[in-house]
Amino acid sequence: AWGTEGKVRRRSRDAQSSSGMATFIPIAGTGRDNGKSYNMERVLRSNILNSDYFVQLSKIEDFMDLVDEIYNEVDHVEPWMSGNARGPSTAFCLLYRLFTMELDDRNVNHLIRHRDSPYIRAIGFLYVRYVRDPKEFGRWFDPFFKDDEEFAPMPGGKNVTIGAFVRDLVLDQYYFETIFPRCPEVTRRALVDRIVKLGFGDKPLGCGGCGGSRRVEAPSGARPPSVKAALSVNLGQRAPHMAGVTERGRGIDPSRRDRDRSREDGNRNRDRDGNRNRDRDRDRDRDRD
């Protein structure tokens, strides 16, 4: 119903500066940082901005091309690469690229109502949770609290419904190892009341509806640990993941192309060495004759 919308309309510079979005000093060494945090904690944001994949995504200017990239490459919506500590996930690199495009309502609706992939929808809901005005969460989230389309937020994890995922975005300030911007309590209470009236519980399941928690408990009254880390850690700190599992291939990841090119060069070198050896053997045979 939404069709293809063409290129994203950009807000004026004045509208960007008056949006109320929290800002950071731009990260040194990257021209992809506009100094805006988009309410994402600094550790995750820094790693996204300095990832090879995001460098390539920054060259994509068309909204529908990014939607296609989500469709083709995203198979979970955790913030960090699945099961390891080596970098931000494909999903969150794409999410941050969408932040920088500052989508209008039509584009956001295209994401959250997409018919081809629940991962496109999930990224759309994450977009709303991070950067849209919490006072408008009702109109964005309420129609989907009972949505029964299923997907797996975690790689290889159990399926949950889109409804459970969206409810958890409202009920939980934490999301896997990261943390969402705080929602005003009045707005949050109204959303929780609506969730309860629909017959669901008022407590978060955690991890996007999958259940459980990956955060370290802070002492009572202390600032959440991920926020403390966001204010103090240096670039290069990684998520506290288990080792042993790798992220699915990224369609435009230059490092993968470099590895493939190196492998092809190695194969060509081996072929040339083999041909030289065969030529030497033929020369020896002729000398014997």
mmCIF file of C-alpha atoms in Angstrom:
data_model
loop_
_atom_site.group_PDB
_atom_site.id
_atom_site.type_symbol
_atom_site.label_atom_id
_atom_site.label_comp_id
_atom_site.label_asym_id
_atom_site.label_seq_id
_atom_site.Cartn_x
_atom_site.Cartn_y
_atom_site.Cartn_z
ATOM 1 C CA ALA A 1 0.000 0.000 0.000
ATOM 2 C CA TRP A 2 2.885 2.307 0.680
ATOM 3 C CA GLY A 3 4.743 1.627 -2.545
ATOM 4 C CA THR A 4 8.155 3.053 -3.252
ATOM 5 C CA GLU A 5 8.665 6.604 -2.143
ATOM 6 C CA GLY A 6 11.840 7.611 -3.947
ATOM 7 C CA LYS A 7 14.425 9.594 -2.123
ATOM 8 C CA VAL A 8 13.996 10.734 1.455
ATOM 9 C CA ARG A 9 13.073 14.339 2.002
ATOM 10 C CA ARG A 10 15.704 16.106 4.080
ATOM 11 C CA ARG A 11 14.917 18.593 6.812
ATOM 12 C CA SER A 12 16.469 22.021 6.641
ATOM 13 C CA ARG A 13 19.600 22.730 8.656
ATOM 14 C CA ASP A 14 17.576 24.988 10.958
ATOM 15 C CA ALA A 15 15.067 22.224 11.664
ATOM 16 C CA GLN A 16 17.896 19.830 12.509
ATOM 17 C CA SER A 17 19.516 22.214 14.955
ATOM 18 C CA SER A 18 16.237 22.963 16.726
ATOM 19 C CA SER A 19 15.060 19.341 16.975
ATOM 20 C CA GLY A 20 16.179 18.968 20.589
ATOM 21 C CA MET A 21 18.306 15.914 19.735
ATOM 22 C CA ALA A 22 21.227 15.362 22.082
ATOM 23 C CA THR A 23 24.598 16.104 20.495
ATOM 24 C CA PHE A 24 28.170 14.936 20.947
ATOM 25 C CA ILE A 25 31.416 16.483 19.789
ATOM 26 C CA PRO A 26 32.081 14.812 16.409
ATOM 27 C CA ILE A 27 34.361 11.789 16.648
ATOM 28 C CA ALA A 28 37.825 12.608 15.343
ATOM 29 C CA GLY A 29 38.896 10.916 12.142
ATOM 30 C CA THR A 30 35.505 10.314 10.601
ATOM 31 C CA GLY A 31 33.693 12.560 8.170
ATOM 32 C CA ARG A 32 30.513 10.531 8.658
ATOM 33 C CA ASP A 33 29.777 11.989 12.098
ATOM 34 C CA ASN A 34 27.454 15.006 12.148
ATOM 35 C CA GLY A 35 27.885 15.430 15.909
ATOM 36 C CA LYS A 36 24.387 14.171 16.762
ATOM 37 C CA SER A 37 24.002 11.198 19.070
ATOM 38 C CA TYR A 38 20.500 10.152 17.978
ATOM 39 C CA ASN A 39 20.086 9.123 21.634
ATOM 40 C CA MET A 40 22.432 6.155 21.181
ATOM 41 C CA GLU A 41 25.044 5.430 23.822
ATOM 42 C CA ARG A 42 28.542 6.458 22.860
ATOM 43 C CA VAL A 43 30.266 3.058 22.793
ATOM 44 C CA LEU A 44 27.849 1.622 20.248
ATOM 45 C CA ARG A 45 27.666 4.848 18.261
ATOM 46 C CA SER A 46 31.457 5.162 18.029
ATOM 47 C CA ASN A 47 31.855 1.609 16.791
ATOM 48 C CA ILE A 48 29.141 2.072 14.172
ATOM 49 C CA LEU A 49 30.694 5.266 12.815
ATOM 50 C CA ASN A 50 34.099 3.627 12.527
ATOM 51 C CA SER A 51 32.969 0.344 10.961
ATOM 52 C CA ASP A 52 33.855 -0.433 7.337
ATOM 53 C CA TYR A 53 30.262 -1.412 6.681
ATOM 54 C CA PHE A 54 28.891 1.962 7.802
ATOM 55 C CA VAL A 55 31.451 3.701 5.583
ATOM 56 C CA GLN A 56 29.861 1.921 2.616
ATOM 57 C CA LEU A 57 26.313 2.583 3.836
ATOM 58 C CA SER A 58 27.119 6.292 4.047
ATOM 59 C CA LYS A 59 27.479 6.329 0.265
ATOM 60 C CA ILE A 60 23.879 5.145 -0.217
ATOM 61 C CA GLU A 61 21.544 8.111 -0.603
ATOM 62 C CA ASP A 62 18.331 6.373 -1.611
ATOM 63 C CA PHE A 63 15.934 5.217 1.114
ATOM 64 C CA MET A 64 14.633 2.261 -0.886
ATOM 65 C CA ASP A 65 18.179 1.013 -1.476
ATOM 66 C CA LEU A 66 18.660 0.880 2.297
ATOM 67 C CA VAL A 67 15.363 -0.984 2.696
ATOM 68 C CA ASP A 68 16.616 -3.519 0.149
ATOM 69 C CA GLU A 69 19.848 -3.878 2.117
ATOM 70 C CA ILE A 70 17.851 -4.637 5.275
ATOM 71 C CA TYR A 71 15.791 -7.208 3.390
ATOM 72 C CA ASN A 72 18.858 -8.934 1.969
ATOM 73 C CA GLU A 73 21.270 -8.814 4.909
ATOM 74 C CA VAL A 74 19.557 -8.539 8.294
ATOM 75 C CA ASP A 75 18.749 -11.746 10.158
ATOM 76 C CA HIS A 76 18.637 -10.430 13.738
ATOM 77 C CA VAL A 77 18.228 -7.072 15.474
ATOM 78 C CA GLU A 78 20.705 -7.252 18.338
ATOM 79 C CA PRO A 79 22.948 -4.179 18.676
ATOM 80 C CA TRP A 80 26.216 -6.084 18.322
ATOM 81 C CA MET A 81 27.459 -8.766 15.972
ATOM 82 C CA SER A 82 25.908 -12.086 16.839
ATOM 83 C CA GLY A 83 27.739 -13.973 19.526
ATOM 84 C CA ASN A 84 31.039 -12.112 19.408
ATOM 85 C CA ALA A 85 32.700 -8.872 20.455
ATOM 86 C CA ARG A 86 34.029 -7.621 17.144
ATOM 87 C CA GLY A 87 31.677 -4.846 16.136
ATOM 88 C CA PRO A 88 28.186 -3.418 15.679
ATOM 89 C CA SER A 89 25.554 -5.524 13.989
ATOM 90 C CA THR A 90 24.398 -5.119 10.413
ATOM 91 C CA ALA A 91 20.955 -4.114 11.726
ATOM 92 C CA PHE A 92 22.259 -1.289 13.915
ATOM 93 C CA CYS A 93 24.608 0.044 11.239
ATOM 94 C CA LEU A 94 21.589 0.297 8.936
ATOM 95 C CA LEU A 95 19.463 1.769 11.721
ATOM 96 C CA TYR A 96 22.043 4.494 12.347
ATOM 97 C CA ARG A 97 22.245 5.258 8.622
ATOM 98 C CA LEU A 98 18.479 5.756 8.687
ATOM 99 C CA PHE A 99 18.915 8.104 11.665
ATOM 100 C CA THR A 100 21.219 10.287 9.597
ATOM 101 C CA MET A 101 18.623 10.474 6.808
ATOM 102 C CA GLU A 102 16.064 11.848 9.301
ATOM 103 C CA LEU A 103 13.056 10.040 7.859
ATOM 104 C CA ASP A 104 9.682 11.646 7.457
ATOM 105 C CA ASP A 105 6.443 9.982 8.624
ATOM 106 C CA ARG A 106 5.816 8.388 5.253
ATOM 107 C CA ASN A 107 9.154 6.613 5.265
ATOM 108 C CA VAL A 108 8.757 5.448 8.870
ATOM 109 C CA ASN A 109 5.337 4.035 8.031
ATOM 110 C CA HIS A 110 6.855 2.246 5.056
ATOM 111 C CA LEU A 111 9.255 0.480 7.450
ATOM 112 C CA ILE A 112 6.846 -0.506 10.219
ATOM 113 C CA ARG A 113 4.122 -1.680 7.806
ATOM 114 C CA HIS A 114 6.412 -3.489 5.380
ATOM 115 C CA ARG A 115 4.921 -6.736 4.080
ATOM 116 C CA ASP A 116 8.082 -8.549 2.982
ATOM 117 C CA SER A 117 10.275 -8.747 6.090
ATOM 118 C CA PRO A 118 9.645 -8.503 9.846
ATOM 119 C CA TYR A 119 13.249 -7.308 10.230
ATOM 120 C CA ILE A 120 12.447 -4.201 8.200
ATOM 121 C CA ARG A 121 9.520 -3.629 10.535
ATOM 122 C CA ALA A 122 11.620 -4.207 13.665
ATOM 123 C CA ILE A 123 14.218 -1.676 12.520
ATOM 124 C CA GLY A 124 11.388 0.780 11.888
ATOM 125 C CA PHE A 125 10.131 0.350 15.453
ATOM 126 C CA LEU A 126 13.664 0.776 16.805
ATOM 127 C CA TYR A 127 13.904 3.977 14.762
ATOM 128 C CA VAL A 128 10.769 5.301 16.465
ATOM 129 C CA ARG A 129 11.977 4.253 19.932
ATOM 130 C CA TYR A 130 15.287 6.076 19.546
ATOM 131 C CA VAL A 131 14.509 9.312 17.750
ATOM 132 C CA ARG A 132 10.788 10.064 17.608
ATOM 133 C CA ASP A 133 9.066 12.235 20.218
ATOM 134 C CA PRO A 134 7.908 9.964 23.079
ATOM 135 C CA LYS A 135 4.648 11.924 23.201
ATOM 136 C CA GLU A 136 3.868 10.360 19.811
ATOM 137 C CA PHE A 137 4.700 6.781 20.818
ATOM 138 C CA GLY A 138 1.001 6.012 21.165
ATOM 139 C CA ARG A 139 0.214 6.603 17.510
ATOM 140 C CA TRP A 140 3.309 4.688 16.372
ATOM 141 C CA PHE A 141 3.145 1.703 18.744
ATOM 142 C CA ASP A 142 -0.473 1.226 19.831
ATOM 143 C CA PRO A 143 -1.757 -0.293 16.542
ATOM 144 C CA PHE A 144 0.909 -3.010 16.768
ATOM 145 C CA PHE A 145 0.708 -4.201 20.397
ATOM 146 C CA LYS A 146 -1.264 -7.257 19.215
ATOM 147 C CA ASP A 147 0.529 -7.811 15.897
ATOM 148 C CA ASP A 148 1.020 -11.563 15.468
ATOM 149 C CA GLU A 149 3.713 -11.688 12.765
ATOM 150 C CA GLU A 150 6.643 -13.739 14.083
ATOM 151 C CA PHE A 151 10.407 -13.304 13.787
ATOM 152 C CA ALA A 152 13.570 -14.013 15.790
ATOM 153 C CA PRO A 153 15.218 -10.887 17.293
ATOM 154 C CA MET A 154 18.252 -12.998 18.280
ATOM 155 C CA PRO A 155 20.307 -15.061 15.805
ATOM 156 C CA GLY A 156 19.167 -18.643 16.173
ATOM 157 C CA GLY A 157 16.825 -17.607 18.976
ATOM 158 C CA LYS A 158 13.156 -18.288 19.524
ATOM 159 C CA ASN A 159 10.475 -16.548 17.515
ATOM 160 C CA VAL A 160 8.433 -13.793 19.114
ATOM 161 C CA THR A 161 5.587 -11.760 17.683
ATOM 162 C CA ILE A 162 6.035 -8.214 16.461
ATOM 163 C CA GLY A 163 3.502 -7.309 19.154
ATOM 164 C CA ALA A 164 5.707 -8.757 21.921
ATOM 165 C CA PHE A 165 8.729 -6.951 20.457
ATOM 166 C CA VAL A 166 6.931 -3.594 20.355
ATOM 167 C CA ARG A 167 5.533 -4.027 23.872
ATOM 168 C CA ASP A 168 9.031 -4.711 25.167
ATOM 169 C CA LEU A 169 10.335 -1.534 23.511
ATOM 170 C CA VAL A 170 7.824 0.354 25.633
ATOM 171 C CA LEU A 171 8.144 -1.616 28.877
ATOM 172 C CA ASP A 172 11.929 -1.980 29.047
ATOM 173 C CA GLN A 173 14.537 0.778 29.008
ATOM 174 C CA TYR A 174 17.212 -1.818 28.266
ATOM 175 C CA TYR A 175 17.690 -3.610 24.960
ATOM 176 C CA PHE A 176 20.169 -6.505 25.023
ATOM 177 C CA GLU A 177 23.451 -4.835 26.148
ATOM 178 C CA THR A 178 22.440 -1.289 25.304
ATOM 179 C CA ILE A 179 19.973 1.220 26.710
ATOM 180 C CA PHE A 180 17.159 3.294 25.214
ATOM 181 C CA PRO A 181 16.568 7.000 25.841
ATOM 182 C CA ARG A 182 14.302 7.502 28.822
ATOM 183 C CA CYS A 183 10.593 7.851 28.145
ATOM 184 C CA PRO A 184 8.709 10.452 30.254
ATOM 185 C CA GLU A 185 6.870 8.658 33.044
ATOM 186 C CA VAL A 186 3.465 10.128 32.181
ATOM 187 C CA THR A 187 3.765 8.881 28.603
ATOM 188 C CA ARG A 188 5.075 5.514 29.729
ATOM 189 C CA ARG A 189 2.223 4.993 32.218
ATOM 190 C CA ALA A 190 -0.379 5.722 29.540
ATOM 191 C CA LEU A 191 1.225 3.163 27.212
ATOM 192 C CA VAL A 192 1.488 0.561 29.978
ATOM 193 C CA ASP A 193 -2.187 1.064 30.856
ATOM 194 C CA ARG A 194 -3.081 0.471 27.225
ATOM 195 C CA ILE A 195 -0.973 -2.720 27.121
ATOM 196 C CA VAL A 196 -2.654 -4.031 30.289
ATOM 197 C CA LYS A 197 -6.127 -3.273 28.919
ATOM 198 C CA LEU A 198 -5.291 -5.429 25.903
ATOM 199 C CA GLY A 199 -4.655 -8.348 28.269
ATOM 200 C CA PHE A 200 -0.864 -8.327 28.427
ATOM 201 C CA GLY A 201 1.433 -8.008 31.434
ATOM 202 C CA ASP A 202 2.997 -4.761 32.577
ATOM 203 C CA LYS A 203 6.504 -6.185 33.057
ATOM 204 C CA PRO A 204 9.098 -6.446 30.250
ATOM 205 C CA LEU A 205 10.297 -9.849 29.104
ATOM 206 C CA GLY A 206 13.692 -8.435 28.111
ATOM 207 C CA CYS A 207 15.858 -8.762 25.007
ATOM 208 C CA GLY A 208 13.176 -7.610 22.578
ATOM 209 C CA GLY A 209 10.546 -9.975 23.935
ATOM 210 C CA CYS A 210 12.804 -13.061 23.908
ATOM 211 C CA GLY A 211 13.191 -13.017 27.689
ATOM 212 C CA GLY A 212 16.174 -12.594 29.959
ATOM 213 C CA SER A 213 18.672 -9.798 30.483
ATOM 214 C CA ARG A 214 22.264 -9.205 29.439
ATOM 215 C CA ARG A 215 22.951 -6.121 31.505
ATOM 216 C CA VAL A 216 24.971 -6.026 34.721
ATOM 217 C CA GLU A 217 22.898 -4.890 37.676
ATOM 218 C CA ALA A 218 23.915 -1.502 39.046
ATOM 219 C CA PRO A 219 23.869 -0.720 42.776
ATOM 220 C CA SER A 220 20.589 0.743 43.969
ATOM 221 C CA GLY A 221 20.244 4.363 42.871
ATOM 222 C CA ALA A 222 23.299 4.217 40.604
ATOM 223 C CA ARG A 223 23.358 5.306 37.005
ATOM 224 C CA PRO A 224 22.818 2.297 34.677
ATOM 225 C CA PRO A 225 26.221 0.778 33.829
ATOM 226 C CA SER A 226 25.848 1.106 30.085
ATOM 227 C CA VAL A 227 25.261 4.850 30.457
ATOM 228 C CA LYS A 228 28.347 5.174 32.648
ATOM 229 C CA ALA A 229 30.304 3.342 29.988
ATOM 230 C CA ALA A 230 28.846 5.527 27.268
ATOM 231 C CA LEU A 231 30.195 8.635 28.975
ATOM 232 C CA SER A 232 33.701 7.366 29.664
ATOM 233 C CA VAL A 233 34.997 4.553 27.485
ATOM 234 C CA ASN A 234 37.371 4.978 24.578
ATOM 235 C CA LEU A 235 36.722 3.980 21.012
ATOM 236 C CA GLY A 236 37.438 0.306 20.543
ATOM 237 C CA GLN A 237 35.607 -1.082 23.560
ATOM 238 C CA ARG A 238 33.285 -3.824 22.445
ATOM 239 C CA ALA A 239 30.089 -5.440 23.610
ATOM 240 C CA PRO A 240 30.323 -8.112 26.322
ATOM 241 C CA HIS A 241 29.420 -10.988 24.004
ATOM 242 C CA MET A 242 30.319 -14.644 23.983
ATOM 243 C CA ALA A 243 32.948 -15.745 21.480
ATOM 244 C CA GLY A 244 32.541 -18.196 18.677
ATOM 245 C CA VAL A 245 29.776 -17.023 16.352
ATOM 246 C CA THR A 246 30.161 -14.669 13.422
ATOM 247 C CA GLU A 247 27.853 -12.160 11.769
ATOM 248 C CA ARG A 248 26.133 -13.102 8.552
ATOM 249 C CA GLY A 249 27.742 -11.686 5.405
ATOM 250 C CA ARG A 250 27.026 -8.059 4.560
ATOM 251 C CA GLY A 251 26.092 -7.308 0.993
ATOM 252 C CA ILE A 252 28.397 -4.340 0.574
ATOM 253 C CA ASP A 253 31.013 -5.089 3.230
ATOM 254 C CA PRO A 254 34.356 -4.117 1.637
ATOM 255 C CA SER A 255 36.331 -6.338 4.004
ATOM 256 C CA ARG A 256 34.539 -9.370 2.589
ATOM 257 C CA ARG A 257 35.356 -8.310 -0.945
ATOM 258 C CA ASP A 258 38.977 -7.848 0.093
ATOM 259 C CA ARG A 259 39.064 -11.333 1.596
ATOM 260 C CA ASP A 260 37.503 -12.805 -1.535
ATOM 261 C CA ARG A 261 39.989 -10.911 -3.695
ATOM 262 C CA SER A 262 42.898 -12.191 -1.577
ATOM 263 C CA ARG A 263 41.570 -15.735 -1.846
ATOM 264 C CA GLU A 264 41.251 -15.407 -5.623
ATOM 265 C CA ASP A 265 44.776 -13.982 -5.862
ATOM 266 C CA GLY A 266 46.065 -16.902 -3.795
ATOM 267 C CA ASN A 267 44.320 -19.384 -6.074
ATOM 268 C CA ARG A 268 45.791 -17.698 -9.154
ATOM 269 C CA ASN A 269 49.268 -17.800 -7.614
ATOM 270 C CA ARG A 270 48.887 -21.496 -6.851
ATOM 271 C CA ASP A 271 47.718 -22.136 -10.414
ATOM 272 C CA ARG A 272 50.725 -20.271 -11.800
ATOM 273 C CA ASP A 273 53.090 -22.234 -9.526
ATOM 274 C CA GLY A 274 51.494 -25.476 -10.660
ATOM 275 C CA ASN A 275 51.893 -24.531 -14.319
ATOM 276 C CA ARG A 276 55.553 -23.658 -13.763
ATOM 277 C CA ASN A 277 56.176 -27.023 -12.102
ATOM 278 C CA ARG A 278 54.513 -28.861 -14.983
ATOM 279 C CA ASP A 279 56.627 -26.893 -17.486
ATOM 280 C CA ARG A 280 59.808 -27.835 -15.601
ATOM 281 C CA ASP A 281 58.786 -31.525 -15.626
ATOM 282 C CA ARG A 282 58.216 -31.410 -19.393
ATOM 283 C CA ASP A 283 61.643 -29.768 -19.902
ATOM 284 C CA ARG A 284 63.332 -32.505 -17.840
ATOM 285 C CA ASP A 285 61.568 -35.219 -19.866
ATOM 286 C CA ARG A 286 62.775 -33.650 -23.140
ATOM 287 C CA ASP A 287 66.355 -33.421 -21.816
ATOM 288 C CA ARG A 288 66.306 -37.160 -20.953
ATOM 289 C CA ASP A 289 65.090 -38.005 -24.442
#
